[in-house]
Short mmCIF file of C-alpha atoms in Angstrom, two decimals:
data_model
loop_
_atom_site.label_atom_id
_atom_site.label_comp_id
_atom_site.label_asym_id
_atom_site.label_seq_id
_atom_site.Cartn_x
_atom_site.Cartn_y
_atom_site.Cartn_z
CA UNK A 15 149.01 104.90 112.17
CA UNK A 16 145.53 105.85 111.15
CA UNK A 17 146.85 107.76 108.14
CA UNK A 18 149.20 105.04 106.97
CA UNK A 19 152.32 106.53 108.65
CA UNK A 20 154.43 104.09 110.63
CA UNK A 21 155.96 106.66 112.99
CA UNK A 22 154.57 109.85 114.42
CA UNK A 23 157.22 112.43 115.31
CA UNK A 24 157.20 115.96 116.57
CA UNK A 25 157.75 118.81 114.14
CA UNK A 26 158.68 121.35 116.79
CA UNK A 27 162.02 119.82 117.82
CA UNK A 28 165.14 121.36 116.25
CA UNK A 29 167.77 119.62 118.36
CA UNK A 30 170.35 117.87 116.16
CA UNK A 31 170.54 114.85 118.51
CA UNK A 32 166.81 114.35 118.04
CA UNK A 33 166.49 115.19 114.39
CA UNK A 34 162.97 114.76 113.09
CA UNK A 35 161.30 115.06 109.74
CA UNK A 36 158.10 117.07 109.51
CA UNK A 37 155.09 115.13 108.28
CA UNK A 38 152.74 116.33 105.53
CA UNK A 39 149.43 114.96 104.32
CA UNK A 40 148.84 114.03 100.71
CA UNK A 41 146.77 117.15 100.03
CA UNK A 42 149.61 119.42 101.19
CA UNK A 43 152.16 117.44 99.16
CA UNK A 44 150.00 117.86 96.08
CA UNK A 45 149.59 121.58 96.75
CA UNK A 46 145.79 121.28 96.97
CA UNK A 47 143.98 123.32 99.59
CA UNK A 48 140.46 122.48 100.68
CA UNK A 49 139.70 119.71 98.16
CA UNK A 50 136.24 118.29 97.47
CA UNK A 51 135.39 114.75 98.48
CA UNK A 52 133.87 112.51 95.82
CA UNK A 53 131.91 110.46 98.35
CA UNK A 54 130.29 113.24 100.40
CA UNK A 55 129.52 116.98 100.12
CA UNK A 56 131.31 118.09 103.32
CA UNK A 57 134.51 120.09 103.54
CA UNK A 58 137.50 119.74 105.84
CA UNK A 59 139.10 116.67 107.31
CA UNK A 60 141.90 114.35 106.18
CA UNK A 61 141.95 113.48 102.48
CA UNK A 62 143.42 110.73 100.37
CA UNK A 63 144.06 110.91 96.64
CA UNK A 64 142.45 108.41 94.31
CA UNK A 65 144.28 106.61 91.52
CA UNK A 66 142.84 109.05 88.95
CA UNK A 67 143.68 112.28 90.81
CA UNK A 68 140.41 112.83 92.72
CA UNK A 69 140.14 113.27 96.48
CA UNK A 70 138.13 111.49 99.17
CA UNK A 71 138.00 111.66 102.94
CA UNK A 72 139.98 108.89 104.57
CA UNK A 73 137.03 108.14 106.84
CA UNK A 74 134.73 107.94 103.78
CA UNK A 75 137.11 105.53 102.06
CA UNK A 76 137.20 103.32 105.16
CA UNK A 77 133.45 103.19 105.85
CA UNK A 78 131.96 103.09 102.33
CA UNK A 79 131.66 99.48 101.07
CA UNK A 80 133.31 98.82 97.74
CA UNK A 81 136.15 101.35 98.08
CA UNK A 82 139.57 99.69 97.80
CA UNK A 83 143.16 100.76 98.48
CA UNK A 84 145.99 100.09 96.05
CA UNK A 85 148.52 100.19 98.91
CA UNK A 86 146.78 98.84 101.98
CA UNK A 87 149.69 99.42 104.40
CA UNK A 88 149.91 103.10 103.53
CA UNK A 89 146.19 103.52 102.85
CA UNK A 90 146.92 105.20 99.54
CA UNK A 91 145.93 104.87 95.87
CA UNK A 92 142.22 104.77 96.59
CA UNK A 93 140.16 103.31 93.75
CA UNK A 94 136.44 103.86 93.27
CA UNK A 95 135.94 101.71 90.17
CA UNK A 96 135.33 98.51 92.12
CA UNK A 97 132.21 100.04 93.64
CA UNK A 98 128.97 99.48 91.66
CA UNK A 99 127.81 102.54 89.75
CA UNK A 100 124.28 102.22 91.01
CA UNK A 101 125.52 103.22 94.48
CA UNK A 102 126.06 106.83 93.38
CA UNK A 103 123.09 108.89 94.54
CA UNK A 104 121.01 105.78 95.23
CA UNK A 105 119.98 106.83 98.75
CA UNK A 106 119.10 110.13 100.39
CA UNK A 107 121.08 111.30 103.38
CA UNK A 108 118.87 111.81 106.41
CA UNK A 109 121.41 114.03 108.21
CA UNK A 110 122.34 116.60 105.51
CA UNK A 111 121.61 120.21 106.42
CA UNK A 112 121.34 121.24 102.76
CA UNK A 113 118.76 119.26 100.80
CA UNK A 114 120.55 120.00 97.51
CA UNK A 115 123.41 117.69 98.48
CA UNK A 116 121.36 114.95 100.14
CA UNK A 117 121.67 112.70 97.04
CA UNK A 118 125.29 113.43 96.19
CA UNK A 119 128.08 110.94 96.70
CA UNK A 120 127.43 107.59 98.34
CA UNK A 121 125.43 106.96 101.50
CA UNK A 122 125.88 104.11 103.93
CA UNK A 123 123.06 102.44 105.84
CA UNK A 124 122.47 101.62 109.45
CA UNK A 125 124.06 98.29 110.38
CA UNK A 126 120.94 97.21 112.28
CA UNK A 127 118.91 94.62 110.43
CA UNK A 128 115.94 95.89 108.36
CA UNK A 129 116.73 99.54 109.20
CA UNK A 130 116.15 101.90 106.26
CA UNK A 131 118.13 104.89 107.50
CA UNK A 132 120.96 106.17 105.27
CA UNK A 133 123.52 108.95 105.68
CA UNK A 134 126.89 110.20 104.46
CA UNK A 135 129.92 109.04 106.40
CA UNK A 136 131.01 112.55 107.41
CA UNK A 137 127.43 113.46 108.36
CA UNK A 138 127.36 110.40 110.61
CA UNK A 139 130.75 111.45 112.00
CA UNK A 140 129.34 114.87 112.92
CA UNK A 141 126.37 113.20 114.62
CA UNK A 142 128.54 110.68 116.50
CA UNK A 143 127.09 107.59 114.79
CA UNK A 144 130.30 105.96 113.50
CA UNK A 145 131.66 103.00 115.39
CA UNK A 146 135.27 103.11 116.55
CA UNK A 147 137.51 100.36 115.20
CA UNK A 148 139.50 99.04 118.17
CA UNK A 149 142.57 96.83 118.02
CA UNK A 150 140.64 93.75 119.15
CA UNK A 151 138.27 94.22 116.20
CA UNK A 152 141.05 94.03 113.63
CA UNK A 153 140.27 90.40 112.87
CA UNK A 154 136.70 91.21 111.87
CA UNK A 155 135.70 91.18 108.23
CA UNK A 156 134.58 94.83 108.33
CA UNK A 157 135.20 96.68 111.61
CA UNK A 158 133.94 99.97 110.11
CA UNK A 159 130.18 100.30 110.45
CA UNK A 160 127.62 102.80 111.74
CA UNK A 161 124.22 102.88 113.43
CA UNK A 162 121.42 105.40 113.28
CA UNK A 163 120.24 107.40 116.29
CA UNK A 164 117.60 104.84 117.16
CA UNK A 165 120.00 101.90 117.21
CA UNK A 166 122.91 103.68 118.92
CA UNK A 167 123.68 104.16 122.57
CA UNK A 168 122.86 107.73 123.60
CA UNK A 169 125.86 107.88 125.92
CA UNK A 170 128.26 106.85 123.15
CA UNK A 171 126.69 109.39 120.80
CA UNK A 172 127.31 112.22 123.27
CA UNK A 173 130.87 111.05 123.88
CA UNK A 174 131.70 110.85 120.15
CA UNK A 175 130.13 114.21 119.37
CA UNK A 176 132.06 115.86 122.20
CA UNK A 177 135.36 114.41 120.99
CA UNK A 178 134.69 115.37 117.37
CA UNK A 179 133.68 118.94 118.28
CA UNK A 180 136.83 119.30 120.40
CA UNK A 181 139.06 118.17 117.52
CA UNK A 182 137.19 120.42 115.09
CA UNK A 183 137.53 123.48 117.32
CA UNK A 184 141.20 122.71 117.80
CA UNK A 185 141.68 122.55 114.05
CA UNK A 186 139.92 125.87 113.55
CA UNK A 187 142.03 127.48 116.25
CA UNK A 188 145.23 126.12 114.71
CA UNK A 189 144.22 127.44 111.30
CA UNK A 190 143.66 130.90 112.78
CA UNK A 191 147.09 130.78 114.41
CA UNK A 192 148.70 129.85 111.10
CA UNK A 193 146.96 132.76 109.40
CA UNK A 194 148.26 135.10 112.09
CA UNK A 195 151.83 133.76 111.75
CA UNK A 196 151.84 134.42 108.03
CA UNK A 197 151.50 138.12 108.74
CA UNK A 198 154.54 138.03 111.01
CA UNK A 199 158.16 137.34 110.21
CA UNK A 200 158.62 133.57 109.76
CA UNK A 201 160.54 131.79 112.50
CA UNK A 202 163.41 129.32 111.83
CA UNK A 203 161.08 126.42 112.47
CA UNK A 204 158.58 127.78 109.96
CA UNK A 205 161.32 128.29 107.38
CA UNK A 206 162.50 124.73 107.88
CA UNK A 207 158.94 123.40 107.49
CA UNK A 208 158.45 125.38 104.30
CA UNK A 209 161.74 124.04 102.92
CA UNK A 210 160.81 120.46 103.77
CA UNK A 211 157.35 120.98 102.22
CA UNK A 212 158.89 122.14 98.95
CA UNK A 213 161.16 119.09 98.95
CA UNK A 214 158.22 116.73 99.55
CA UNK A 215 156.23 118.37 96.76
CA UNK A 216 159.08 117.71 94.32
CA UNK A 217 159.18 114.08 95.40
CA UNK A 218 155.40 113.87 94.98
CA UNK A 219 155.54 115.25 91.45
CA UNK A 220 158.41 112.91 90.52
CA UNK A 221 156.59 109.91 91.99
CA UNK A 222 153.43 110.78 90.13
CA UNK A 223 155.31 111.06 86.83
CA UNK A 224 157.21 107.80 87.21
CA UNK A 225 154.55 105.52 88.69
CA UNK A 226 152.69 103.04 86.55
CA UNK A 227 149.42 104.31 85.12
CA UNK A 228 146.40 103.05 87.08
CA UNK A 229 143.85 100.68 85.64
CA UNK A 230 140.80 102.50 84.36
CA UNK A 231 137.73 100.76 82.92
CA UNK A 232 137.57 101.15 79.16
CA UNK A 233 133.78 101.17 79.11
CA UNK A 234 132.31 104.48 80.22
CA UNK A 235 129.34 104.18 82.52
CA UNK A 236 126.63 106.89 82.69
CA UNK A 237 126.20 108.78 85.93
CA UNK A 238 123.91 111.62 86.94
CA UNK A 239 125.70 114.93 87.31
CA UNK A 240 123.63 115.68 90.41
CA UNK A 241 125.35 112.79 92.23
CA UNK A 242 128.65 114.71 92.21
CA UNK A 243 128.95 117.28 94.97
CA UNK A 244 131.86 118.94 93.14
CA UNK A 245 129.78 119.45 89.99
CA UNK A 246 126.87 120.84 91.99
CA UNK A 247 129.10 123.32 93.80
CA UNK A 248 130.69 124.47 90.54
CA UNK A 249 127.29 124.91 88.92
CA UNK A 250 126.13 127.01 91.87
CA UNK A 251 129.30 129.09 91.60
CA UNK A 252 128.64 129.58 87.89
CA UNK A 253 125.10 130.77 88.65
CA UNK A 254 126.41 133.28 91.17
CA UNK A 255 128.98 134.58 88.68
CA UNK A 256 126.19 135.00 86.12
CA UNK A 257 124.23 137.11 88.59
CA UNK A 258 121.52 134.56 89.28
CA UNK A 259 120.08 134.67 92.77
CA UNK A 260 120.09 130.99 93.64
CA UNK A 261 118.66 131.58 97.11
CA UNK A 262 115.62 133.36 95.65
CA UNK A 263 115.16 130.57 93.11
CA UNK A 264 115.30 127.95 95.83
CA UNK A 265 112.82 129.92 97.93
CA UNK A 266 110.49 130.27 94.95
CA UNK A 267 110.76 126.57 94.19
CA UNK A 268 109.94 125.74 97.80
CA UNK A 269 106.91 128.04 97.64
CA UNK A 270 105.70 126.41 94.42
CA UNK A 271 106.11 123.00 96.00
CA UNK A 272 104.08 124.14 99.00
CA UNK A 273 101.36 125.61 96.76
CA UNK A 274 101.18 122.47 94.64
CA UNK A 275 99.77 120.45 97.55
CA UNK A 276 97.77 123.22 99.19
CA UNK A 277 94.42 121.70 98.10
CA UNK A 278 95.26 118.55 100.04
CA UNK A 279 95.97 120.42 103.28
CA UNK A 280 93.61 121.53 106.04
CA UNK A 281 93.97 123.47 109.27
CA UNK A 282 97.25 125.21 108.41
CA UNK A 283 98.14 127.53 111.31
CA UNK A 284 98.01 131.26 110.49
CA UNK A 285 101.35 132.74 109.50
CA UNK A 286 102.84 135.32 107.14
CA UNK A 287 103.85 132.70 104.61
CA UNK A 288 103.02 131.89 101.03
CA UNK A 289 101.68 128.50 102.10
CA UNK A 290 99.08 129.99 104.47
CA UNK A 291 98.06 132.73 102.01
CA UNK A 292 97.62 130.16 99.26
CA UNK A 293 95.69 127.95 101.66
CA UNK A 294 93.44 130.87 102.68
CA UNK A 295 92.62 131.81 99.08
CA UNK A 296 92.08 128.20 98.09
CA UNK A 297 89.89 127.64 101.13
CA UNK A 298 87.54 130.43 99.97
CA UNK A 299 87.15 128.72 96.59
CA UNK A 300 86.68 125.35 98.23
CA UNK A 301 83.99 126.74 100.57
CA UNK A 302 82.00 128.03 97.58
CA UNK A 303 82.23 124.65 95.90
CA UNK A 304 81.24 122.88 99.12
CA UNK A 305 78.20 125.16 99.62
CA UNK A 306 77.07 124.63 96.04
CA UNK A 307 77.52 120.89 96.36
CA UNK A 308 75.67 120.94 99.68
CA UNK A 309 72.67 122.69 98.10
CA UNK A 310 72.58 120.13 95.30
CA UNK A 311 72.77 117.30 97.78
CA UNK A 312 69.92 118.80 99.86
CA UNK A 313 67.71 119.09 96.75
CA UNK A 314 68.56 115.58 95.68
CA UNK A 315 67.86 114.30 99.19
CA UNK A 316 64.42 115.96 99.21
CA UNK A 317 63.56 114.42 95.84
CA UNK A 318 64.63 111.02 97.05
CA UNK A 319 62.54 111.43 100.21
CA UNK A 320 59.47 112.31 98.13
CA UNK A 321 60.09 109.32 95.89
CA UNK A 322 60.49 107.12 98.95
CA UNK A 323 57.18 108.35 100.39
CA UNK A 324 55.40 107.76 97.07
CA UNK A 325 56.79 104.23 96.85
CA UNK A 326 55.85 103.62 100.48
CA UNK A 327 52.22 104.66 99.80
CA UNK A 328 52.12 102.49 96.70
CA UNK A 329 53.55 99.60 98.68
CA UNK A 330 50.95 100.02 101.43
CA UNK A 331 48.07 100.10 98.92
CA UNK A 332 49.43 97.05 97.15
CA UNK A 333 49.76 95.20 100.43
CA UNK A 334 46.15 96.14 101.27
CA UNK A 335 44.90 94.79 97.92
CA UNK A 336 46.96 91.66 98.41
CA UNK A 337 45.50 91.11 101.86
CA UNK A 338 41.96 91.51 100.48
CA UNK A 339 42.74 88.97 97.75
CA UNK A 340 44.08 86.56 100.35
CA UNK A 341 40.96 86.95 102.47
CA UNK A 342 38.75 86.39 99.43
CA UNK A 343 40.80 83.31 98.52
CA UNK A 344 40.35 81.92 102.02
CA UNK A 345 36.58 82.51 101.80
CA UNK A 346 36.39 80.70 98.45
CA UNK A 347 38.38 77.78 99.83
CA UNK A 348 36.00 77.53 102.77
CA UNK A 349 33.03 77.51 100.40
CA UNK A 350 34.64 74.85 98.19
CA UNK A 351 35.46 72.78 101.25
CA UNK A 352 31.80 72.87 102.29
CA UNK A 353 30.76 71.80 98.79
CA UNK A 354 33.28 68.95 98.92
CA UNK A 355 31.80 67.83 102.21
CA UNK A 356 28.34 67.73 100.65
CA UNK A 357 29.61 65.80 97.60
CA UNK A 358 31.40 63.24 99.79
CA UNK A 359 28.22 62.84 101.80
CA UNK A 360 26.35 61.93 98.58
CA UNK A 361 29.17 60.02 96.80
CA UNK A 362 31.83 58.82 99.26
CA UNK A 363 33.97 57.25 96.50
CA UNK A 364 33.93 60.28 94.22
CA UNK A 365 37.47 61.44 93.34
CA UNK A 366 37.75 65.21 93.59
CA UNK A 367 40.50 67.63 92.70
CA UNK A 368 42.45 68.85 95.74
CA UNK A 369 41.55 72.34 96.78
CA UNK A 370 45.16 73.51 96.42
CA UNK A 371 45.18 72.42 92.74
CA UNK A 372 42.01 74.26 91.77
CA UNK A 373 42.74 77.00 89.27
CA UNK A 374 46.24 75.74 88.53
CA UNK A 375 47.14 74.25 85.11
CA UNK A 376 47.57 70.46 85.14
CA UNK A 377 51.13 69.20 85.00
CA UNK A 378 51.23 67.40 81.63
CA UNK A 379 54.48 65.63 80.69
CA UNK A 380 56.04 66.83 77.40
CA UNK A 381 54.86 64.76 74.41
CA UNK A 382 56.05 64.63 70.83
CA UNK A 383 54.17 66.24 67.93
CA UNK A 384 53.25 62.78 66.64
CA UNK A 385 51.59 60.88 69.51
CA UNK A 386 52.22 57.56 67.80
CA UNK A 387 56.00 57.89 68.27
CA UNK A 388 57.67 57.20 71.59
CA UNK A 389 60.33 59.77 72.55
CA UNK A 390 63.38 58.74 74.55
CA UNK A 391 63.81 61.04 77.54
CA UNK A 392 66.90 61.23 79.76
CA UNK A 393 64.84 61.23 82.94
CA UNK A 394 64.83 58.39 85.42
CA UNK A 395 62.97 55.20 84.40
CA UNK A 396 59.25 55.49 85.37
CA UNK A 397 57.05 52.51 86.16
CA UNK A 398 55.88 50.28 83.27
CA UNK A 399 52.98 51.51 81.10
CA UNK A 400 50.19 49.17 80.06
CA UNK A 401 49.28 49.22 76.35
CA UNK A 402 46.41 47.08 75.02
CA UNK A 403 46.69 45.68 71.49
CA UNK A 404 44.07 43.46 69.79
CA UNK A 405 45.34 40.10 68.61
CA UNK A 406 45.19 39.02 64.97
CA UNK A 407 42.55 36.32 65.71
CA UNK A 408 40.39 38.86 67.48
CA UNK A 409 40.59 41.16 64.49
CA UNK A 410 39.42 38.32 62.18
CA UNK A 411 36.55 37.34 64.43
CA UNK A 412 35.55 40.91 65.10
CA UNK A 413 35.58 40.53 68.86
CA UNK A 414 37.46 42.73 71.29
CA UNK A 415 39.87 40.26 72.91
CA UNK A 416 42.63 42.40 74.50
CA UNK A 417 46.33 41.57 74.88
CA UNK A 418 48.40 43.50 77.44
CA UNK A 419 52.01 44.23 76.61
CA UNK A 420 54.38 45.88 79.04
CA UNK A 421 56.63 48.40 77.35
CA UNK A 422 59.09 50.48 79.30
CA UNK A 423 58.94 54.17 78.57
CA UNK A 424 61.95 55.41 76.66
CA UNK A 425 62.14 52.29 74.43
CA UNK A 426 60.51 51.69 71.05
CA UNK A 427 58.69 48.58 69.94
CA UNK A 428 59.11 46.89 66.56
CA UNK A 429 56.69 49.14 64.69
CA UNK A 430 57.37 52.30 66.62
CA UNK A 431 53.63 53.04 66.83
CA UNK A 432 51.11 52.83 69.62
CA UNK A 433 47.99 51.09 68.30
CA UNK A 434 45.59 51.90 71.09
CA UNK A 435 45.49 53.50 74.54
CA UNK A 436 43.16 52.00 77.15
CA UNK A 437 39.95 53.97 77.54
CA UNK A 438 37.58 53.52 80.46
CA UNK A 439 33.93 53.54 79.31
CA UNK A 440 31.06 53.48 81.75
CA UNK A 441 28.67 50.53 81.24
CA UNK A 442 25.67 52.84 81.10
CA UNK A 443 27.09 55.10 78.38
CA UNK A 444 27.63 54.66 74.66
CA UNK A 445 31.24 54.50 73.63
CA UNK A 446 30.59 56.68 70.57
CA UNK A 447 28.00 59.28 71.39
CA UNK A 448 28.11 59.04 75.22
CA UNK A 449 24.32 58.66 75.32
CA UNK A 450 22.87 57.28 78.56
CA UNK A 451 21.52 53.73 78.69
CA UNK A 452 17.93 54.87 78.94
CA UNK A 453 18.02 55.97 75.29
CA UNK A 454 19.16 52.52 74.07
CA UNK A 455 16.92 49.64 73.24
CA UNK A 456 17.32 46.39 75.21
CA UNK A 457 19.29 45.00 72.35
CA UNK A 458 21.72 47.95 72.23
CA UNK A 459 25.38 47.21 72.70
CA UNK A 460 27.91 49.84 73.92
CA UNK A 461 30.47 50.33 71.19
CA UNK A 462 33.86 52.02 70.96
CA UNK A 463 34.72 52.72 67.36
CA UNK A 464 37.47 54.54 65.49
CA UNK A 465 37.62 55.14 61.74
CA UNK A 466 34.87 53.64 59.67
CA UNK A 467 35.20 50.57 57.48
CA UNK A 468 32.99 48.34 55.34
CA UNK A 469 31.91 46.12 58.27
CA UNK A 470 28.60 47.37 59.75
CA UNK A 471 28.16 47.48 63.52
CA UNK A 472 24.69 47.65 65.08
CA UNK A 473 23.92 50.78 67.06
CA UNK A 474 20.74 52.09 68.67
CA UNK A 475 20.93 55.22 66.56
CA UNK A 476 21.80 53.56 63.33
CA UNK A 477 24.23 51.27 61.64
CA UNK A 478 27.95 52.17 61.70
CA UNK A 479 30.85 50.62 59.95
CA UNK A 480 33.42 48.61 61.84
CA UNK A 481 37.02 49.79 61.74
CA UNK A 482 39.94 47.53 61.10
CA UNK A 483 41.13 48.18 64.61
CA UNK A 484 37.76 48.37 66.31
CA UNK A 485 37.53 47.17 69.92
CA UNK A 486 34.20 46.05 71.30
CA UNK A 487 33.44 46.08 75.03
CA UNK A 488 30.23 44.75 76.60
#
């Protein structure tokens, strides 16, 4: 049977030809009335004893994963040590009426994939969420599972709740009848049941004394005391015996919890509650702070508007000055363009600076401190540069016979020095003093000279000395 009994017989028959033995549950055999389940906080129901003397609901032992039976055929000797310790109080029951016991025992989850709903087994039984293990499901790996309200059929939920409530009411009615019979004179059937119960209790005690001791882990594992519903109930009973009003403390704690988050709440409906009163008082303080902050923001906004207007006026004046400068620049360009037209009319081949480059610094390439040294630059190779060097024979004869050597920029010659750069000299100007031709005599010769030497060179304004590296051009 569902309780591990192979045969179910009637306890009301007293006929000798149909002799029957009354049946007793393990809690009655042990003489324990109304035990506490280790896996859930609910009372009542059918219990099974664990291997260490604790009690659990049979339905809890069947539906909680990790719970094992020492005797599977009789569904007895329940062991809880094979279940991981982190399961105790790991999840919060979503169906518990009392929040104090929501994290006690062990909760099971909805069998639907990715569903995060958890509840105690007996709480799910009250709500009609447990699946019924049929005979055709006996071959399944685990026929005992449950679904939450969302993933369960509403018709099945109503059917299960109706059946459970009927059984529960029947049990309550039977208990009331037994209480009434105790006040009356016991009947022969009741005397026989009491005698059989005493006999079964002796057998239970003898079996418990002679059975092999159960296996218990030697290593003690820590566990929160709040995960035990029995411990919580005993602590509450202790508080009541000490005269502590636990209900008032719970109410005060709930009020403090509501007041802790009152600053984060808005639009609480009016009510005679601590939450609304705290919200009303806090709202007055918040309104003062909001008004003060609003005044500061208005003042700051006005200052920023004034600053914006000042910057706007400054911007407009600057734009006006800029526009005047642009107009003046355009007028100057027009005047320069007219002058250029006149110059080109007089000298068509005259090279003039572009108008766009007037007033801008010339782009001079970077040179070394010593102009006689060529610096290697990582830029791209420019076109070849022409360097004129006088030959040795020309230096002896004193004539300016030029030799052109092509040297690529970025490379050094043998001496590393540049002897002379080409200089263009107009034929009607002196190479030294830049005097016009009209001041020379007919025998004057244009001369380009450098440093002086002992060799005299004729000049219209006197005699000069010829340099070692002098170059003469006629």
